[in-house]
Coordinates of C-alpha atoms in Angstrom, one line a residue:
M1145 CA -14.6 239.6 89.2
R1146 CA -14.2 239.8 92.9
R1147 CA -10.6 240.0 94.1
Y1148 CA -9.1 239.5 97.6
A1149 CA -5.6 239.6 99.0
V1150 CA -4.3 237.3 101.8
V1151 CA -1.0 238.6 103.1
G1152 CA 1.1 235.9 104.7
G1153 CA 1.6 232.3 103.6
G1154 CA 1.8 230.6 107.0
I1155 CA -0.8 228.2 108.2
S1156 CA -3.3 231.0 109.1
G1157 CA -3.0 232.6 105.7
L1158 CA -3.3 229.3 103.8
V1159 CA -6.4 228.3 105.7
A1160 CA -7.9 231.8 105.2
A1161 CA -7.2 231.5 101.4
F1162 CA -8.7 228.1 101.3
R1163 CA -11.9 229.2 103.2
L1164 CA -12.2 232.2 100.9
R1165 CA -12.0 229.9 97.8
R1166 CA -14.7 227.7 99.3
M1167 CA -17.0 230.7 99.9
L1168 CA -16.3 232.6 96.7
G1169 CA -16.1 229.8 94.2
P1170 CA -13.7 229.5 91.2
A1171 CA -14.5 232.8 89.6
A1172 CA -13.0 235.0 92.3
E1173 CA -9.3 235.9 92.3
I1174 CA -7.5 235.3 95.5
V1175 CA -4.0 236.7 95.7
L1176 CA -1.6 235.2 98.3
L1177 CA 1.3 237.4 99.1
E1178 CA 4.4 235.9 100.8
C1179 CA 7.7 237.7 101.0
G1180 CA 9.7 234.6 102.0
S1181 CA 11.1 231.9 99.8
R1182 CA 8.5 229.3 100.8
L1183 CA 5.0 229.0 102.2
G1184 CA 4.2 227.5 105.6
G1185 CA 5.5 230.0 108.1
C1186 CA 6.7 228.2 111.2
L1187 CA 5.7 224.8 109.8
R1188 CA 8.3 223.1 107.7
T1189 CA 8.9 219.5 106.7
V1190 CA 12.4 218.4 105.5
E1191 CA 14.0 215.1 104.4
L1192 CA 16.0 213.4 107.1
A1193 CA 15.8 209.7 106.4
G1194 CA 12.3 210.5 105.3
P1195 CA 10.0 213.5 106.0
V1196 CA 10.5 215.1 109.4
D1197 CA 8.9 218.3 110.8
V1198 CA 11.4 220.9 112.0
G1199 CA 8.9 223.4 113.2
A1200 CA 5.8 222.4 115.2
E1201 CA 5.5 218.6 115.2
A1202 CA 2.3 218.1 117.1
F1203 CA -1.1 219.7 117.9
V1204 CA -3.5 219.4 120.8
G1205 CA -5.5 216.3 120.0
R1206 CA -8.5 217.4 122.0
R1207 CA -9.1 220.3 119.7
P1208 CA -11.0 219.4 116.5
E1209 CA -9.6 221.9 114.0
V1210 CA -6.7 220.0 112.5
P1211 CA -8.4 216.5 112.3
E1212 CA -11.5 218.2 110.7
L1213 CA -9.3 220.1 108.2
L1214 CA -7.4 216.9 107.3
A1215 CA -10.6 215.1 106.6
E1216 CA -12.0 218.0 104.6
L1217 CA -8.9 217.9 102.4
G1218 CA -9.0 214.1 101.9
L1219 CA -6.1 213.6 104.2
A1220 CA -7.8 211.8 107.1
E1221 CA -5.4 208.8 106.8
Q1222 CA -2.5 211.2 107.7
L1223 CA -3.7 211.7 111.3
V1224 CA -1.4 209.9 113.7
H1225 CA -1.0 209.9 117.5
P1226 CA 2.0 209.5 119.8
S1227 CA 3.1 206.2 121.3
G1228 CA 2.0 207.1 124.8
L1229 CA 5.5 207.4 126.3
R1230 CA 5.9 210.4 128.5
P1231 CA 8.7 212.9 128.7
S1232 CA 11.0 213.4 131.7
I1233 CA 12.1 216.6 133.3
W1234 CA 15.8 217.2 134.0
A1235 CA 16.2 219.3 137.1
D1236 CA 18.9 219.6 139.7
G1237 CA 21.0 217.2 137.6
V1238 CA 18.5 214.4 137.8
L1239 CA 15.8 213.0 135.4
H1240 CA 12.3 213.1 136.9
P1241 CA 9.0 211.8 135.5
L1242 CA 6.8 214.6 134.1
P1243 CA 4.1 215.3 136.7
A1244 CA 0.7 214.1 135.8
G1245 CA -2.5 215.9 136.5
T1246 CA -1.2 219.5 136.2
L1247 CA -2.4 222.5 134.4
M1248 CA 0.6 223.6 132.3
G1249 CA 2.8 222.4 135.2
L1250 CA 0.6 223.9 137.9
P1251 CA -0.3 221.3 140.5
A1252 CA -3.7 221.1 142.3
G1253 CA -1.9 219.5 145.3
P1254 CA 1.5 218.3 146.5
D1255 CA 1.1 214.7 145.2
A1256 CA 1.3 215.9 141.6
V1257 CA 4.9 217.1 141.9
A1258 CA 6.2 214.7 144.6
G1259 CA 9.7 213.7 143.8
L1260 CA 10.3 216.7 141.5
V1261 CA 10.5 219.3 144.3
D1262 CA 11.8 219.2 147.8
A1263 CA 10.0 218.6 151.0
G1264 CA 9.7 222.2 151.9
T1265 CA 8.0 223.0 148.6
L1266 CA 5.6 220.1 149.1
A1267 CA 4.7 221.4 152.5
R1268 CA 4.1 224.9 151.0
I1269 CA 1.8 223.5 148.3
A1270 CA -0.1 221.5 150.9
A1271 CA -0.6 224.6 153.1
E1272 CA -1.5 226.9 150.2
P1273 CA -5.3 226.5 150.5
A1274 CA -5.2 227.9 154.0
R1275 CA -3.4 231.1 152.9
P1276 CA -5.6 234.1 151.9
L1277 CA -5.5 234.6 148.1
R1278 CA -5.3 238.1 146.7
W1279 CA -6.5 238.3 143.1
V1280 CA -8.0 241.3 141.3
V1281 CA -11.0 240.3 139.2
G1282 CA -10.2 241.1 135.6
G1283 CA -6.6 241.7 136.4
D1284 CA -3.5 239.9 135.3
T1285 CA 0.0 239.0 136.4
D1286 CA 2.9 236.9 135.2
L1287 CA 2.7 233.2 136.0
A1288 CA 6.0 233.2 137.8
S1289 CA 4.9 235.7 140.4
L1290 CA 1.7 234.0 141.1
V1291 CA 3.1 230.4 141.2
A1292 CA 6.2 231.3 143.2
D1293 CA 4.2 233.2 145.8
R1294 CA 1.7 230.4 146.2
F1295 CA 3.7 227.2 145.5
G1296 CA 7.4 228.2 145.6
A1297 CA 10.2 228.9 143.1
Q1298 CA 10.9 225.2 142.5
V1299 CA 7.5 224.6 141.0
V1300 CA 8.2 227.5 138.6
A1301 CA 11.7 226.3 137.5
R1302 CA 11.0 222.6 137.5
S1303 CA 7.4 222.2 136.4
V1304 CA 5.9 225.3 134.8
D1305 CA 8.9 226.7 132.9
P1306 CA 9.8 223.5 131.1
L1307 CA 6.3 223.2 129.6
L1308 CA 6.1 226.9 128.7
G1309 CA 9.4 226.8 127.0
G1310 CA 8.0 224.3 124.5
V1311 CA 4.7 226.2 123.9
Y1312 CA 5.8 229.8 123.8
A1313 CA 9.6 229.7 123.8
G1314 CA 9.3 231.8 126.9
R1315 CA 9.4 231.6 130.7
S1316 CA 6.6 232.0 133.2
A1317 CA 8.1 235.4 134.3
T1318 CA 7.1 236.9 130.9
I1319 CA 3.9 235.0 130.3
G1320 CA 0.6 236.3 131.6
V1321 CA -2.0 234.2 133.4
R1322 CA -5.0 235.5 131.5
A1323 CA -3.8 234.9 128.0
A1324 CA -1.8 231.7 128.5
L1325 CA -4.3 230.0 130.9
P1326 CA -7.7 231.6 130.4
A1327 CA -9.5 228.8 132.2
L1328 CA -7.4 229.4 135.3
A1329 CA -8.0 233.2 135.2
A1330 CA -11.7 232.5 134.9
R1331 CA -11.7 230.4 138.0
L1332 CA -9.8 233.0 139.9
D1333 CA -12.2 235.7 138.7
A1334 CA -15.1 233.5 139.9
G1335 CA -13.7 233.6 143.4
A1336 CA -11.6 230.5 143.9
A1337 CA -10.4 230.4 147.5
S1338 CA -6.9 229.3 146.6
L1339 CA -4.7 228.7 143.6
S1340 CA -4.9 225.0 144.3
A1341 CA -8.7 225.2 144.1
A1342 CA -8.5 227.2 140.9
V1343 CA -6.2 224.7 139.2
A1344 CA -8.4 221.8 140.3
A1345 CA -11.4 223.5 138.8
A1346 CA -9.6 224.4 135.6
L1347 CA -8.2 221.0 134.8
P1348 CA -9.8 219.4 131.8
P1349 CA -12.1 216.4 132.6
P1350 CA -10.5 212.9 132.1
S1351 CA -10.6 211.7 128.6
D1352 CA -9.6 208.6 126.6
R1353 CA -8.8 210.8 123.6
P1354 CA -5.1 211.2 122.8
V1355 CA -3.6 214.4 124.2
F1356 CA -1.7 215.1 121.0
G1357 CA -1.9 214.4 117.3
G1358 CA 0.4 214.7 114.3
V1359 CA 0.6 214.4 110.5
R1360 CA 2.2 211.2 109.3
D1361 CA 4.2 212.6 106.4
G1362 CA 4.7 215.9 108.0
Y1363 CA 2.9 219.2 108.0
G1364 CA 4.2 219.7 104.4
V1365 CA 1.4 217.5 103.0
L1366 CA -1.3 219.7 104.7
L1367 CA 0.4 222.9 103.5
D1368 CA 0.5 221.5 99.9
A1369 CA -3.1 220.4 100.0
L1370 CA -4.2 223.9 101.3
R1371 CA -2.2 225.5 98.5
R1372 CA -3.8 223.4 95.8
A1373 CA -7.3 223.8 97.2
A1374 CA -7.0 227.6 97.6
A1375 CA -5.9 228.0 93.9
A1376 CA -4.6 231.4 94.7
T1377 CA -2.4 233.6 92.5
E1378 CA 0.9 233.7 94.4
C1379 CA 2.9 236.8 94.6
R1380 CA 6.4 236.4 96.1
A1381 CA 7.2 240.0 96.9
P1382 CA 7.3 242.2 100.0
F1383 CA 3.9 243.7 100.9
V1384 CA 4.7 247.4 101.1
G1385 CA 1.5 249.4 101.1
L1386 CA -2.2 249.4 102.2
S1387 CA -4.7 252.2 101.7
R1388 CA -8.4 252.7 101.2
D1389 CA -9.8 252.9 97.7
G1390 CA -13.5 253.7 97.8
A1391 CA -15.3 250.6 99.0
G1392 CA -12.1 248.5 98.5
W1393 CA -8.4 248.6 99.1
Q1394 CA -5.2 249.4 97.3
V1395 CA -2.5 246.8 98.0
D1396 CA 1.0 247.5 96.9
P1397 CA 2.2 245.6 94.8
V1398 CA -0.9 243.9 93.5
G1399 CA -3.4 246.8 93.0
R1400 CA -7.0 247.1 94.0
V1401 CA -8.9 244.4 95.9
D1402 CA -12.3 244.1 97.5
G1403 CA -10.9 242.9 100.8
V1404 CA -7.6 242.2 102.6
L1405 CA -6.8 239.6 105.2
L1406 CA -3.5 240.1 107.1
A1407 CA -2.1 236.8 108.4
V1408 CA 1.4 238.0 109.3
P1409 CA 3.4 238.2 112.6
A1410 CA 2.6 241.0 115.0
P1411 CA 5.6 243.3 114.0
A1412 CA 4.7 243.0 110.3
A1413 CA 1.0 243.7 111.1
A1414 CA 2.1 246.8 113.0
D1415 CA 3.9 248.1 110.0
L1416 CA 1.1 247.4 107.6
L1417 CA -1.7 248.8 109.8
R1418 CA 0.1 252.0 110.8
G1419 CA -1.5 254.2 108.1
V1420 CA -5.0 252.8 108.3
A1421 CA -5.5 251.6 111.9
P1422 CA -3.0 253.3 114.1
V1423 CA -4.6 252.0 117.4
A1424 CA -4.3 248.4 116.1
A1425 CA -0.8 249.1 114.9
A1426 CA 0.4 250.4 118.2
A1427 CA -1.1 247.4 120.0
A1428 CA 0.5 244.9 117.6
A1429 CA 3.9 246.7 118.0
A1430 CA 3.7 246.1 121.7
I1431 CA 3.7 242.3 121.3
P1432 CA 7.3 240.9 121.3
S1433 CA 8.5 237.7 119.8
A1434 CA 11.0 235.0 120.8
S1435 CA 13.5 233.3 118.5
S1436 CA 14.3 229.6 118.6
A1437 CA 16.2 226.9 116.7
V1438 CA 15.6 223.2 116.2
V1439 CA 18.5 220.7 115.6
A1440 CA 17.1 217.5 114.0
L1441 CA 19.4 214.5 114.2
A1442 CA 19.5 211.0 112.7
V1443 CA 21.6 208.8 114.9
P1444 CA 22.2 205.0 115.0
A1445 CA 19.0 203.2 115.9
D1446 CA 20.8 201.3 118.8
S1447 CA 21.8 204.5 120.6
P1448 CA 20.7 203.7 124.2
L1449 CA 18.5 206.7 124.8
P1450 CA 16.1 206.7 127.8
P1451 CA 12.7 205.0 127.3
N1452 CA 10.8 208.3 127.2
S1453 CA 9.3 210.5 124.5
G1454 CA 11.8 213.2 125.3
I1455 CA 13.3 215.4 128.0
L1456 CA 12.3 218.9 129.2
I1457 CA 15.0 221.0 130.9
G1458 CA 14.3 223.0 134.0
T1459 CA 15.2 226.7 134.3
G1460 CA 18.7 227.4 135.5
E1461 CA 20.3 224.1 134.5
P1462 CA 23.8 224.2 133.0
V1463 CA 22.8 223.2 129.5
G1464 CA 22.0 225.2 126.4
A1465 CA 19.1 223.2 125.1
K1466 CA 15.6 223.7 126.5
A1467 CA 14.2 220.3 125.4
F1468 CA 14.9 217.0 123.6
T1469 CA 12.3 215.1 121.6
F1470 CA 13.1 211.4 121.0
S1471 CA 11.0 211.5 117.8
S1472 CA 11.3 207.8 116.9
R1473 CA 10.0 206.8 120.3
K1474 CA 7.3 209.4 120.5
W1475 CA 5.9 208.8 117.1
P1476 CA 5.5 205.1 116.0
H1477 CA 5.3 206.0 112.3
L1478 CA 8.9 207.4 112.5
R1479 CA 10.4 204.0 113.6
G1480 CA 12.3 201.9 111.3
R1481 CA 13.7 204.7 109.2
Q1482 CA 16.8 203.9 107.1
L1483 CA 19.7 206.1 105.9
A1484 CA 22.1 204.6 103.4
G1485 CA 21.0 201.1 104.4
R1486 CA 21.5 201.8 108.1
S1487 CA 18.7 201.9 110.7
V1488 CA 18.4 205.2 112.4
A1489 CA 16.6 206.9 115.2
L1490 CA 15.4 210.5 114.9
L1491 CA 15.6 213.1 117.7
R1492 CA 15.3 216.9 118.0
A1493 CA 17.0 219.4 120.3
S1494 CA 15.3 222.7 120.9
F1495 CA 17.0 226.0 121.7
G1496 CA 15.9 229.5 122.5
R1497 CA 13.6 231.4 124.9
Y1498 CA 12.4 234.9 124.9
G1499 CA 15.2 237.3 125.5
D1500 CA 17.9 234.8 124.5
D1501 CA 18.5 235.6 120.9
A1502 CA 22.2 234.6 121.3
V1503 CA 21.1 231.1 120.1
L1504 CA 20.8 232.5 116.6
A1505 CA 24.3 233.8 116.7
R1506 CA 25.8 230.3 116.9
S1507 CA 26.9 228.6 113.7
N1508 CA 25.2 225.4 112.6
P1509 CA 28.2 223.2 113.7
E1510 CA 28.1 224.9 117.1
L1511 CA 24.4 224.2 117.6
V1512 CA 24.9 220.6 116.6
A1513 CA 27.9 220.2 118.9
T1514 CA 25.9 221.8 121.7
A1515 CA 23.0 219.4 121.1
V1516 CA 25.2 216.4 121.3
A1517 CA 27.0 217.6 124.4
D1518 CA 23.8 218.6 126.2
L1519 CA 22.2 215.2 125.4
A1520 CA 25.3 213.5 126.9
T1521 CA 24.9 215.7 130.0
V1522 CA 21.3 214.9 130.7
T1523 CA 21.3 211.2 129.6
G1524 CA 24.9 210.0 129.8
V1525 CA 24.6 208.9 126.2
T1526 CA 26.9 210.2 123.5
V1527 CA 25.4 209.9 120.0
T1528 CA 27.1 210.1 116.6
P1529 CA 24.9 212.0 114.2
L1530 CA 24.6 210.4 110.8
A1531 CA 22.6 213.3 109.3
V1532 CA 21.5 216.7 110.7
H1533 CA 19.2 219.6 109.9
V1534 CA 19.4 222.9 111.7
Q1535 CA 16.3 225.1 111.5
R1536 CA 16.3 228.6 112.8
W1537 CA 13.1 230.5 113.7
P1538 CA 13.9 234.2 114.2
A1539 CA 11.3 236.2 116.0
A1540 CA 8.8 233.4 115.4
L1541 CA 6.8 233.0 118.6
P1542 CA 4.7 235.8 120.0
Q1543 CA 4.9 236.3 123.7
Y1544 CA 1.7 236.4 125.6
R1545 CA 2.8 238.8 128.4
P1546 CA 0.5 240.1 131.1
G1547 CA -2.0 242.4 129.5
H1548 CA -1.9 240.6 126.2
A1549 CA -5.6 240.1 126.1
G1550 CA -6.1 243.9 126.2
L1551 CA -3.7 244.3 123.2
V1552 CA -5.6 241.7 121.2
A1553 CA -8.9 243.4 122.1
A1554 CA -7.5 246.8 120.9
I1555 CA -6.4 245.3 117.6
E1556 CA -9.6 243.5 116.9
S1557 CA -11.9 246.4 117.8
S1558 CA -9.8 248.8 115.7
V1559 CA -9.8 246.6 112.7
A1560 CA -13.5 245.9 113.0
E1561 CA -14.2 249.5 112.2
L1562 CA -12.7 249.0 108.7
A1563 CA -14.9 247.0 106.3
G1564 CA -13.0 244.7 104.0
L1565 CA -10.0 244.3 106.4
E1566 CA -9.3 241.4 108.8
V1567 CA -6.4 240.0 110.8
A1568 CA -5.3 236.5 111.8
G1569 CA -2.2 234.9 113.3
A1570 CA -0.5 233.3 116.2
Y1571 CA -0.3 236.6 118.2
L1572 CA -4.1 236.8 118.5
G1573 CA -5.8 233.7 119.8
G1574 CA -3.1 231.1 120.5
V1575 CA 0.2 229.9 119.2
G1576 CA -0.7 226.3 118.5
V1577 CA -1.6 225.0 115.0
P1578 CA -5.3 224.4 115.9
A1579 CA -5.6 228.0 117.1
C1580 CA -4.0 229.3 113.9
V1581 CA -6.3 227.1 111.8
A1582 CA -9.3 228.5 113.7
A1583 CA -8.0 232.1 113.4
G1584 CA -7.6 231.8 109.6
S1585 CA -11.1 230.3 109.2
A1586 CA -12.8 232.9 111.4
A1587 CA -11.1 235.8 109.7
A1588 CA -12.1 234.6 106.3
H1589 CA -15.7 234.2 107.4
R1590 CA -15.7 237.7 109.0
L1591 CA -14.4 239.2 105.8
M1592 CA -17.2 237.7 103.8
A1593 CA -19.9 238.5 106.4
R1594 CA -18.9 242.2 106.4

């Protein structure tokens, strides 16, 4: 009987186990190792007047991976889309509409950020195409340096950083152009005459498809379906050892297997690879992570919140939260929730960016109080929570710093030399759920092909 080990029970690992089961059939044994108390990694659904996601809540709707996976698992009816309301940005003490037609907050011209930045910044953006652009083909830099030089610091703080804070729990000063915005880097490599021209060329074409999607009853239903379909032997114990054993591998604590797929965060991958792939281990160890926290609140349904899907917070503003999501306005399926016979609205406050681990030092009551106070600051509305859930995500989001693509290449090329060993995870090809689904599937297929 063939035997394989998947280490890590997040979405990448669960998808990998599911794919292995589909390829190997019912006779093979697939062992799923998870050292935590639950499966799902950074995806979690809890009860708060019904199921609510307190990790990732959406995925990029223009990517096919999640809708196709839902359909494959018989969950096509779970696919939902947002209401169409847009978020605002709170900057300089004022709420502004989220700029349209930008690339992760980078404008192709001044009109995109008119009203969000001052007149001097608009003039700088308008004049940018006439300034010589210095870009090293194949090189990399952090987004803040590039954008501040070409467009000004206000574009960084008020447009780019608020969006990056949600995707990476980071700031543009620590996020590399090549890894975070590969389409932009490709246009710059191809000789774009200006940053404005590169952004315009990298913008996705207009589409009628929804930008985002979600799972009606929460990601928990997807995780449960993957778990059932994978039919893996679950081992809830620390994974403490990996070594070659002839044509196979020894995995402590589960014994000999024909192949191993590591779907764990970068620091754990570094520890596990150190004895068998030292180059890959060193590269993985060089990828840092950011911690974050989500405060989910059920408040009276008549709370007079702004008519938006949420609020993103600019850098340097005097609040602790980095964003608010008005979940019941963003997602139609969350409207009309009841708690003890009372109609409620759901919202989320998000905390934490790279380098700011102090957020995890606050107690749950402190985080809830900060969320309520910050919401009052940015909206003028004081809410009374009827129920709360505080979710902490320590070291959960890998940081795609300048040079990240080189680290990934080193990991993948080193592991490729070892038959029967593969890696997957958010630190490799993207932090979003579709990227993790793709990574888990690709790793499982590579493992079988080799």
